[in-house]
GROMACS .gro file of C-alpha atoms in nm:
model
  396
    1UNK     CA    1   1.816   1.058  -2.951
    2UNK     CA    2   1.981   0.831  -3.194
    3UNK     CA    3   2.352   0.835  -3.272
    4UNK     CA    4   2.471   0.563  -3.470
    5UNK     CA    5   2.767   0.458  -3.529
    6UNK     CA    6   2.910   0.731  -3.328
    7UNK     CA    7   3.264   0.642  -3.205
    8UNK     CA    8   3.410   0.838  -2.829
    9UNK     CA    9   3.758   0.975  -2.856
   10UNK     CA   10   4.012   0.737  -2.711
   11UNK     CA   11   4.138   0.763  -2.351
   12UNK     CA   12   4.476   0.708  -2.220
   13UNK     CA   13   4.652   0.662  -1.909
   14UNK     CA   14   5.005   0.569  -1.920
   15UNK     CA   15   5.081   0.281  -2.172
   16UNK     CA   16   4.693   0.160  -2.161
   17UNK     CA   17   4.400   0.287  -2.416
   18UNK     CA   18   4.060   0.254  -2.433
   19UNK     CA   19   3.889  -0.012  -2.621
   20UNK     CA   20   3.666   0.180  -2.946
   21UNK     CA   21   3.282   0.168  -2.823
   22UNK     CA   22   2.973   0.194  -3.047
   23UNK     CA   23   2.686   0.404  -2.927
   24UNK     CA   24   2.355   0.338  -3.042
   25UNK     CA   25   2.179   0.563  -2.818
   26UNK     CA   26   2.247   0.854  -2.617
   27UNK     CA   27   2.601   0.989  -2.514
   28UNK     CA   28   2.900   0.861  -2.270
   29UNK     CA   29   2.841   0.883  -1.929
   30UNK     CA   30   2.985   1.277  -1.831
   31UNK     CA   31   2.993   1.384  -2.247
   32UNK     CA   32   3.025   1.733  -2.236
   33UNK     CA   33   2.818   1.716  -2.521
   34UNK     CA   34   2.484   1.610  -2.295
   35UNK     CA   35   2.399   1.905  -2.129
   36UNK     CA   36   2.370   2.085  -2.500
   37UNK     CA   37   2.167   1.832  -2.646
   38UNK     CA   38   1.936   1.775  -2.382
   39UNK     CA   39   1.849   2.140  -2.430
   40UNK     CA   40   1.792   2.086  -2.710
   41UNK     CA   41   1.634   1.781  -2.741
   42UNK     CA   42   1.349   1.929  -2.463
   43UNK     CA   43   1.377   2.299  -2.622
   44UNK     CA   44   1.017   2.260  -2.800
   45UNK     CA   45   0.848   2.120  -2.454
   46UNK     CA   46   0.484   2.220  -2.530
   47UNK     CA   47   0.332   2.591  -2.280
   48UNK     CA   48   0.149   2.460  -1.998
   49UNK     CA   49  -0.083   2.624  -1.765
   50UNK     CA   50   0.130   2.519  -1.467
   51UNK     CA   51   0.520   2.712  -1.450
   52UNK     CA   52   0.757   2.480  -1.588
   53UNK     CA   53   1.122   2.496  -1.366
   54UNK     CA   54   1.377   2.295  -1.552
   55UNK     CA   55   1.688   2.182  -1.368
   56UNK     CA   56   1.852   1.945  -1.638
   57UNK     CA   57   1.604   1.604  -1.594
   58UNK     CA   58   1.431   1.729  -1.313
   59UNK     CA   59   1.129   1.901  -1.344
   60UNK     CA   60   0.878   2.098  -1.173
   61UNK     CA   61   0.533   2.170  -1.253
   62UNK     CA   62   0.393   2.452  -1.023
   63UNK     CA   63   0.000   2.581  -0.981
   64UNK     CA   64  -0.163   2.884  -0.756
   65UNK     CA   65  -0.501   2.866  -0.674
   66UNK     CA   66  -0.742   2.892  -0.419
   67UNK     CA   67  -0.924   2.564  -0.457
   68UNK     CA   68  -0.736   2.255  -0.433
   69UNK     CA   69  -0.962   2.064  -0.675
   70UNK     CA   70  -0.876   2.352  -0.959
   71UNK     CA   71  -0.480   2.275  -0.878
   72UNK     CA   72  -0.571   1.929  -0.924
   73UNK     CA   73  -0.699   1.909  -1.217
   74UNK     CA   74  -0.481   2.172  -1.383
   75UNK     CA   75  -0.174   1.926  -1.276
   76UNK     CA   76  -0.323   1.657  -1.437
   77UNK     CA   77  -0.374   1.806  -1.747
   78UNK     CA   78  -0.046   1.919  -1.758
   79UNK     CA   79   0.112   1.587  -1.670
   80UNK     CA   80  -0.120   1.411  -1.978
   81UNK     CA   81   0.044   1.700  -2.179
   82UNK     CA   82   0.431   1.665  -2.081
   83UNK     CA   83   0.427   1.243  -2.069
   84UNK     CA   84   0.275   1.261  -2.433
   85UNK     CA   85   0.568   1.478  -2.519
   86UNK     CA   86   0.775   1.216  -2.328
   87UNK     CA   87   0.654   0.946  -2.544
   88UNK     CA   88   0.662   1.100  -2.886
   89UNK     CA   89   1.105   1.137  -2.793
   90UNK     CA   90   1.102   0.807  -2.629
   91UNK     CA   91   1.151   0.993  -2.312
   92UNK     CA   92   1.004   0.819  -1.963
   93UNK     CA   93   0.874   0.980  -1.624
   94UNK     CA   94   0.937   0.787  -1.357
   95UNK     CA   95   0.641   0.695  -1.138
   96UNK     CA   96   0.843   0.633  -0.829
   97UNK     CA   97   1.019   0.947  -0.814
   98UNK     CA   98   0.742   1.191  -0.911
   99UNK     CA   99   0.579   1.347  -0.633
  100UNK     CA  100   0.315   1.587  -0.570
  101UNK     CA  101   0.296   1.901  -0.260
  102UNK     CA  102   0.076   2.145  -0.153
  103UNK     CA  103   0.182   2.457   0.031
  104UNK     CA  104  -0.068   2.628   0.200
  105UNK     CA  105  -0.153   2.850   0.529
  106UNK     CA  106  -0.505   2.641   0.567
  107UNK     CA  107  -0.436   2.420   0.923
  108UNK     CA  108  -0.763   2.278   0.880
  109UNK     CA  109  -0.643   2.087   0.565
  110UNK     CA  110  -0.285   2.043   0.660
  111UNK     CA  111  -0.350   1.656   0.633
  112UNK     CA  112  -0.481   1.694   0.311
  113UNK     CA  113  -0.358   1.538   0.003
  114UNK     CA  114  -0.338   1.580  -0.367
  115UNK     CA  115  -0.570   1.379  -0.588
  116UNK     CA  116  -0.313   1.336  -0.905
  117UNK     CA  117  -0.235   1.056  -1.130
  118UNK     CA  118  -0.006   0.974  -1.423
  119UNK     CA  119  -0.139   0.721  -1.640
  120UNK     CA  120  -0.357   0.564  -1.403
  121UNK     CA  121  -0.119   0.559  -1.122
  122UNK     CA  122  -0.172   0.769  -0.777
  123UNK     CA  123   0.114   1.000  -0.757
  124UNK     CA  124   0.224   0.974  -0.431
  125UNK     CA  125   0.171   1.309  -0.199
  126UNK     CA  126   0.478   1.446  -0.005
  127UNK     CA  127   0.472   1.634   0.297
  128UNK     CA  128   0.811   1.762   0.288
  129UNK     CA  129   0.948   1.720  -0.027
  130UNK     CA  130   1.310   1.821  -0.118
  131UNK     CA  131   1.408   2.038  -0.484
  132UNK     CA  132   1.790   2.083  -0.562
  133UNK     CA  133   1.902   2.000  -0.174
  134UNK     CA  134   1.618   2.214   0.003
  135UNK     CA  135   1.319   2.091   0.209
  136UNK     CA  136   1.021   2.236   0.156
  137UNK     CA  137   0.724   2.205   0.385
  138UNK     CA  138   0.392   2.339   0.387
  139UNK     CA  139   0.390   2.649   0.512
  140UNK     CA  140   0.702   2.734   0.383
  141UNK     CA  141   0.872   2.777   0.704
  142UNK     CA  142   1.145   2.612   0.594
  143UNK     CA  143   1.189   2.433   0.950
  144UNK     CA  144   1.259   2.094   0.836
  145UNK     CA  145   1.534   2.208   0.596
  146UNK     CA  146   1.725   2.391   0.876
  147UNK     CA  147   1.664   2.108   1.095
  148UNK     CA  148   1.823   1.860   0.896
  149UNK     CA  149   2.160   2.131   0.771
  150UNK     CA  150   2.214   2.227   1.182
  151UNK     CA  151   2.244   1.861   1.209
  152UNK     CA  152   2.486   1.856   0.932
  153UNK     CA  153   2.688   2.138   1.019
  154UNK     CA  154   2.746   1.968   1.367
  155UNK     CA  155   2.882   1.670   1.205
  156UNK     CA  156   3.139   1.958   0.975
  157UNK     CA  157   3.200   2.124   1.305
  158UNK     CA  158   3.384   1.795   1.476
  159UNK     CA  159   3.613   1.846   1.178
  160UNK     CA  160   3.731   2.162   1.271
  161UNK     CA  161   3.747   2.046   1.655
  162UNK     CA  162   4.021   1.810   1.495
  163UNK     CA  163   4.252   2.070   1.357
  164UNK     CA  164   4.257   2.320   1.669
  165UNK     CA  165   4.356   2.290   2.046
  166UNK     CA  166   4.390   2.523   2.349
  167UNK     CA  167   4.757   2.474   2.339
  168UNK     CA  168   4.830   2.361   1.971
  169UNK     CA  169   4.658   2.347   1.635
  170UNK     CA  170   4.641   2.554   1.346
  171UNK     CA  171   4.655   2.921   1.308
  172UNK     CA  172   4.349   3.144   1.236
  173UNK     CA  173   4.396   3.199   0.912
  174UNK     CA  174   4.388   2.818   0.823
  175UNK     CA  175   4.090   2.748   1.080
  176UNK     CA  176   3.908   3.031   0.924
  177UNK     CA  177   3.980   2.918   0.533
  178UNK     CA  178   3.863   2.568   0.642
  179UNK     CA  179   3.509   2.713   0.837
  180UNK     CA  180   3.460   2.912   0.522
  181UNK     CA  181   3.459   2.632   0.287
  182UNK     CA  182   3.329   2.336   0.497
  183UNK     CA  183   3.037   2.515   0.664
  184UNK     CA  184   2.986   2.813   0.542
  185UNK     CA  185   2.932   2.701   0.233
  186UNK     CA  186   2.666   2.422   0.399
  187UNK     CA  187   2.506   2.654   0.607
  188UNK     CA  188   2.453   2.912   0.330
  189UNK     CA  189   2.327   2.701   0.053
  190UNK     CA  190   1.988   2.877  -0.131
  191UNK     CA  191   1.996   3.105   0.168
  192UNK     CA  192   1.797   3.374  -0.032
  193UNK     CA  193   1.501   3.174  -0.007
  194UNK     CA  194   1.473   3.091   0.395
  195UNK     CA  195   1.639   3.409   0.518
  196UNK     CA  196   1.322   3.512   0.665
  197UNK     CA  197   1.214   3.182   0.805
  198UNK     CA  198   1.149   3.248   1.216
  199UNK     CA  199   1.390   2.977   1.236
  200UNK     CA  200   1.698   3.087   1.117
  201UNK     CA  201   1.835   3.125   1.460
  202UNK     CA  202   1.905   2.701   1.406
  203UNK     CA  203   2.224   2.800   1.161
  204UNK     CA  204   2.294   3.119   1.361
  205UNK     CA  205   2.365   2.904   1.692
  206UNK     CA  206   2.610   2.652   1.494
  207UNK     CA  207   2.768   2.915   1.321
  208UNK     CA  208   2.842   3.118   1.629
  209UNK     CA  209   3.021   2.755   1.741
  210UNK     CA  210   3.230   2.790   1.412
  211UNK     CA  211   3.356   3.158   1.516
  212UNK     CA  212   3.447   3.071   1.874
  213UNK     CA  213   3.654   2.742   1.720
  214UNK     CA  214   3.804   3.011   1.448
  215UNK     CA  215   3.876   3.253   1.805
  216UNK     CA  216   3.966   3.027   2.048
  217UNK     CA  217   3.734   3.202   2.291
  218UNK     CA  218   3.453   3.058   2.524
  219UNK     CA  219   3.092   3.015   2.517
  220UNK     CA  220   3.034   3.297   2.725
  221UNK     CA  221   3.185   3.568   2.478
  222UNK     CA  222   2.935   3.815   2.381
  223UNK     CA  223   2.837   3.759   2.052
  224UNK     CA  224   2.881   4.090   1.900
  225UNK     CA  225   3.269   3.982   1.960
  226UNK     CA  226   3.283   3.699   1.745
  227UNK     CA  227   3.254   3.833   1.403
  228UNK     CA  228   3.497   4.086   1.449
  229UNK     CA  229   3.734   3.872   1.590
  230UNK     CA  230   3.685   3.608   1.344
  231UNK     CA  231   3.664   3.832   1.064
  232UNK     CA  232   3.333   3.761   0.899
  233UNK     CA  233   3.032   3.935   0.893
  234UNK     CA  234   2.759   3.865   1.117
  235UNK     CA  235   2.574   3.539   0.945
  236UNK     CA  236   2.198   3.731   0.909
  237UNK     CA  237   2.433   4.050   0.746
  238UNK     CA  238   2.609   3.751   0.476
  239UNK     CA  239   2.280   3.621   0.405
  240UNK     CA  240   2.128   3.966   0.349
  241UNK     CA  241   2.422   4.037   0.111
  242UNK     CA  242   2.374   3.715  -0.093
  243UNK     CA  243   1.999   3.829  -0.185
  244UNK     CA  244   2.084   4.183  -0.325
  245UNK     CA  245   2.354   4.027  -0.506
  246UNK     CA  246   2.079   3.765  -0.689
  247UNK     CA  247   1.856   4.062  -0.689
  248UNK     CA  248   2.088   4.207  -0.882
  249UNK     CA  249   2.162   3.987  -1.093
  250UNK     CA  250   1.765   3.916  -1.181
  251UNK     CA  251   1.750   4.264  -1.249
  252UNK     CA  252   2.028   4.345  -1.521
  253UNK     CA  253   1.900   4.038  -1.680
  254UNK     CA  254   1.559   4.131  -1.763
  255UNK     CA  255   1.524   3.778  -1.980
  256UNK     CA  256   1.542   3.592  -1.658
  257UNK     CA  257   1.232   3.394  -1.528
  258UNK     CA  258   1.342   3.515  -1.178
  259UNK     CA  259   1.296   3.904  -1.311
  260UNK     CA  260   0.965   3.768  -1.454
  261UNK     CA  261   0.871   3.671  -1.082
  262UNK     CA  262   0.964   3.889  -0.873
  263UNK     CA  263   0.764   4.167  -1.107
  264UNK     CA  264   0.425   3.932  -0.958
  265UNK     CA  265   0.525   3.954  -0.622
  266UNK     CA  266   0.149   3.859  -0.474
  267UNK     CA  267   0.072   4.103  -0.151
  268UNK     CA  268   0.158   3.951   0.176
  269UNK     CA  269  -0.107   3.804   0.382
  270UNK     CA  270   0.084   3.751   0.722
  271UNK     CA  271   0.336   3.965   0.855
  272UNK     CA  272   0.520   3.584   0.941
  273UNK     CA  273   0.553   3.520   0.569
  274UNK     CA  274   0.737   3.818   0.444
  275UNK     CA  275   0.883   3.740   0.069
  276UNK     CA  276   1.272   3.805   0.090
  277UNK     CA  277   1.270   4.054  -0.153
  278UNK     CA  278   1.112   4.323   0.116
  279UNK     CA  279   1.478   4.268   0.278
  280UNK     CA  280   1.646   4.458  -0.045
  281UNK     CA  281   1.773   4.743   0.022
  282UNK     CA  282   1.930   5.010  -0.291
  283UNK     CA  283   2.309   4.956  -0.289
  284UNK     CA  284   2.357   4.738   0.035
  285UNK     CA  285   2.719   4.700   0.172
  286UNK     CA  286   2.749   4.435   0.394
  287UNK     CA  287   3.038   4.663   0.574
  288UNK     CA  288   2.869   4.945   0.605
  289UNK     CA  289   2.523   4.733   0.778
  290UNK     CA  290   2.807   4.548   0.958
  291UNK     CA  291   2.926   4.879   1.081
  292UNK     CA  292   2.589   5.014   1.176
  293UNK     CA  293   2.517   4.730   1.358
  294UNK     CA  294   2.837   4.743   1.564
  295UNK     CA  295   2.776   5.070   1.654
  296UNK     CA  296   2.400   5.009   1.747
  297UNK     CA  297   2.535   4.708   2.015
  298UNK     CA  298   2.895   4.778   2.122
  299UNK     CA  299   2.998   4.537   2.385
  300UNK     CA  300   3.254   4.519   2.643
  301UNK     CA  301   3.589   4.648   2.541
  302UNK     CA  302   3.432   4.752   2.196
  303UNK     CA  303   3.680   5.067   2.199
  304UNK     CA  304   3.935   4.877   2.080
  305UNK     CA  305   3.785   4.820   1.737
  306UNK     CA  306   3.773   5.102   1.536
  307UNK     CA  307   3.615   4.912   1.238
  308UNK     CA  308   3.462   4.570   1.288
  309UNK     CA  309   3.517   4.500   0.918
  310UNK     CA  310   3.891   4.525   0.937
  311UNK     CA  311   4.091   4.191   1.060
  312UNK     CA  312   4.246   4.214   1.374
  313UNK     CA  313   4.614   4.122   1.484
  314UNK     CA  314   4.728   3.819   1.570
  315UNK     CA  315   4.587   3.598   1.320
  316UNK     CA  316   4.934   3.448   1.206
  317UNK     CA  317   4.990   3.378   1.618
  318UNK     CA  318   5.012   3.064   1.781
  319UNK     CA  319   4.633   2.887   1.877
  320UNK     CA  320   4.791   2.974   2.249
  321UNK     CA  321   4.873   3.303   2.209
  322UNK     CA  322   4.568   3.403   1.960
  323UNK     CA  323   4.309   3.204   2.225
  324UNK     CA  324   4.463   3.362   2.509
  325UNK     CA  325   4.478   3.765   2.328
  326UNK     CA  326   4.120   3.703   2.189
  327UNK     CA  327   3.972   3.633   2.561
  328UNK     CA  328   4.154   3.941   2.685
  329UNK     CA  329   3.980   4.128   2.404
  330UNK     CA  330   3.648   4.051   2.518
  331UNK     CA  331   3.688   4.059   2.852
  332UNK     CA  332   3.583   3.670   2.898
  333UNK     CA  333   3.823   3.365   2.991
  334UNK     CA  334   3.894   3.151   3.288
  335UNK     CA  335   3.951   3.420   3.516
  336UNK     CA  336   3.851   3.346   3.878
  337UNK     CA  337   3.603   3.620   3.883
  338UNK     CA  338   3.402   3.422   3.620
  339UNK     CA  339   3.459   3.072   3.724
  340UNK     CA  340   3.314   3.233   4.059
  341UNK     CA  341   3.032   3.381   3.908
  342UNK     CA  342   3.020   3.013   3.737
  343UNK     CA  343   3.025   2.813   4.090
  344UNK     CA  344   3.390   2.664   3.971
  345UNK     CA  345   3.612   2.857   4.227
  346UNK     CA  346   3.470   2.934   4.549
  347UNK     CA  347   3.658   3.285   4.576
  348UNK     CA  348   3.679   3.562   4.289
  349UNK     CA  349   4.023   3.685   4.474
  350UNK     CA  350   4.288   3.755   4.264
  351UNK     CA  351   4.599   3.572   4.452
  352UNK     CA  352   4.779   3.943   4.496
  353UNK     CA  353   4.473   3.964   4.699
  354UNK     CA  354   4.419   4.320   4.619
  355UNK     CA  355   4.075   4.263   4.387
  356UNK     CA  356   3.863   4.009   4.220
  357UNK     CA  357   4.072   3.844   3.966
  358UNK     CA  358   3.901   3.995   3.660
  359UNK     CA  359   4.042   3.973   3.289
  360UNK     CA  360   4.102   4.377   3.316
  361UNK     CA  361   4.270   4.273   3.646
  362UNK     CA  362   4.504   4.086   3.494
  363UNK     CA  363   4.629   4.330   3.223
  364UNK     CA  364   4.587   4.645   3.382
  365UNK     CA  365   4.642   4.603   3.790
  366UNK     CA  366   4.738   4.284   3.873
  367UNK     CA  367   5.144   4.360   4.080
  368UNK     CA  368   5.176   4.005   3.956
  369UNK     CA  369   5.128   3.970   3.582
  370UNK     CA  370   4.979   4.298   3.461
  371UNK     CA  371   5.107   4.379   3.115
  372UNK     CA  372   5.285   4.730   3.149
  373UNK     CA  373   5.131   4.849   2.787
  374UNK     CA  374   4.756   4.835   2.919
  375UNK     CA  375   4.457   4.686   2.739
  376UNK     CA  376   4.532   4.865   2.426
  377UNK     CA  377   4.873   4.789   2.333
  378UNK     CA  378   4.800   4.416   2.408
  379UNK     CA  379   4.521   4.437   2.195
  380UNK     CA  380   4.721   4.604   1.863
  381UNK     CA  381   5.031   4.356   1.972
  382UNK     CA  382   5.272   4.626   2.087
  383UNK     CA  383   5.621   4.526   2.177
  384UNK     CA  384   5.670   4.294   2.450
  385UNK     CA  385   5.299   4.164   2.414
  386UNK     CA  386   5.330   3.849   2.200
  387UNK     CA  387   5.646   3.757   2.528
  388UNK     CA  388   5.383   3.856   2.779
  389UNK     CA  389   5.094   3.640   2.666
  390UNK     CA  390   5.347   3.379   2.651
  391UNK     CA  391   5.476   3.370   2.996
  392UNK     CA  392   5.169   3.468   3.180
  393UNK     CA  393   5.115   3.158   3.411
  394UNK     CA  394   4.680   3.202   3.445
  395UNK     CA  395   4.569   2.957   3.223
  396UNK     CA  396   4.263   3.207   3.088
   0.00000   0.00000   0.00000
């Protein structure tokens, strides 16, 4: 695109200005102007056989079929068609960064490889390529791309280990705000795509880390706990909520290539392979599944929580105090009947010696320490609970 003599505003900061530069081609590095142009510059690229998916430079050039020599050759047709676009606008592909994939259910070629060039060059075939920050592989299972964002997520998790303690750190609404944006928003990236992959339970297990860092409990809590006390949904119930909110979005916008798409849905083949969209449901509320849910699986001590949606006390508390409560809540901490049943301690006994030192012990029979309100008023944070929490001397 040609733009002589075309002269960028100047820039200032403090007393210093910008020298005047002439562009002869193109536009400044981070022009607002570039995105529009582009468009337009590539708005006449010529109909292909193969689905074109732009994402500003990068492109995609995607084929079914049930033969992989008739994929073959309709990619290289295509590709002759799109680099003698590319030439005409003085436009280049690059050889070294375009890549061809197969995806396919056929084990007996899984080693198989794609016979495509580009101007007498062997594209290279990839295995596992990656598109926009997700790994594909060939049977779509999506393993290798929640391999790879468990690992990173661990790496996100030591940050939040950083900010919180047993006896100090931040409170749970900070802890919480930081999970949200630092892994959250890792571990939920394209999620409408690989929320049916078999191995999903890879984010689930990091994610269930997060909420006992967010709750200060232990690994032991049962995990129906964990959202509620942490205050966000169950992570299969989040990504479930995600994909009816893109479904409808496709749907009021009936110029979308995604509402083109999901029209063709092809039949399922395997019951393992299940497209996403089968998981929309008509007007989905991520409380009200939440809810349902709850109900279906109420753990220990779940009749304290009238609604698992609604955020409990204490999040303002100190990390002592809200670690402490939220273990009482579920019924697991360092109590001596579970560092027992753990080989820690060799006796459960309680040292009033009257039962096994249990967590309901503690609160509700204990002559020692019991808290004279009873599980319940502990858990809403009657008076005299936030002092009582504070002096108890069992380190839970």
């Amino acid at each position: 695109m040609q733009a002589t003599n075309f002269h960028p505003s100047l820039s200032f900061f403090g007393q210093w200005k910008s020298r005047w530069r002439r562009t002869n081609n193109g536009l400044p590095q981070g022009s607002v102007l570039s995105p529009l142009l582009f468009n337009l510059y590539i708005y006449d690229v010529p109909i292909t056989n193969c689905l074109q998916f732009w994402y500003a430079d990068d492109l995609v050039l995607a084929f079914q079929s049930k033969e992989f020599e008739e994929g073959e050759e309709a990619l290289n047709k295509d590709l002759e068609i799109i680099n003698n676009f590319f030439k005409k606008w003085s436009l280049t592909l690059s050889l070294t960064k375009t890549e061809v994939s197969s995806f396919h259910l056929n084990n007996k070629e899984a080693k198989r490889t794609l016979n495509v060039s580009l101007e007498g060059n062997s594209l290279q075939h990839n295995f596992t390529p990656r598109y926009l920050g997700v790994d594909l592989d060939r049977t779509l299972s999506f393993n290798t791309h929640l391999t790879r964002i468990s690992q990173k997520i661990k790496s996100r998790i030591n940050i939040l280990h950083r900010i919180v303690g047993s006896k100090w750190g931040a409170d749970a609404h900070t802890v919480r705000t930081a999970a949200l944006g630092l892994v959250y928003s890792t571990a939920e990236y394209c999620c409408e795509s690989w929320l049916c992959s078999s191995h999903c339970s890879k984010i689930d297990v990091q994610l269930n880390n997060v909420m006992r860092i967010i709750t200060g409990t232990i690994k032991s809590t049962p995990l129906p706990w964990l959202p509620v006390m942490a205050n966000i949904p169950p992570p299969n119930i989040r990504r479930e909520g995600m994909l009816c909110s893109l479904y409808n979005r496709a749907d009021s916008n009936q110029n979308s290539l995604l509402f083109e798409i999901r029209k063709s849905i092809p039949p399922d083949r395997l019951k393992s392979r299940n497209s996403p969209w089968h998981r929309f449901m008509e007007n989905f509320s991520i409380d009200e599944k939440w809810r349902s849910v709850w109900q279906s699986n109420i753990p220990k001590n779940g009749f304290l929580i009238s609604d698992p949606c609604k955020q409990l006390d204490g999040f303002d508390l100190h990390r002592h105090e809200w670690s402490k409560l939220n273990r009482f809540r579920s019924g697991h901490g360092r109590c001596k009947y579970l560092l027992s049943k753990w080989n820690i301690l060799d006796s459960p006994v309680c040292d009033c010696e009257m039962a096994d030192q249990t967590m309901l012990h503690i609160v509700e029979e204990c002559p020692i320490r019991k808290f004279s309100g009873g599980f319940v008023r502990l858990h809403s944070l009657k008076r005299g609970a936030i002092d009582w929490l504070q002096s108890l001397d069992v380190d839970v």
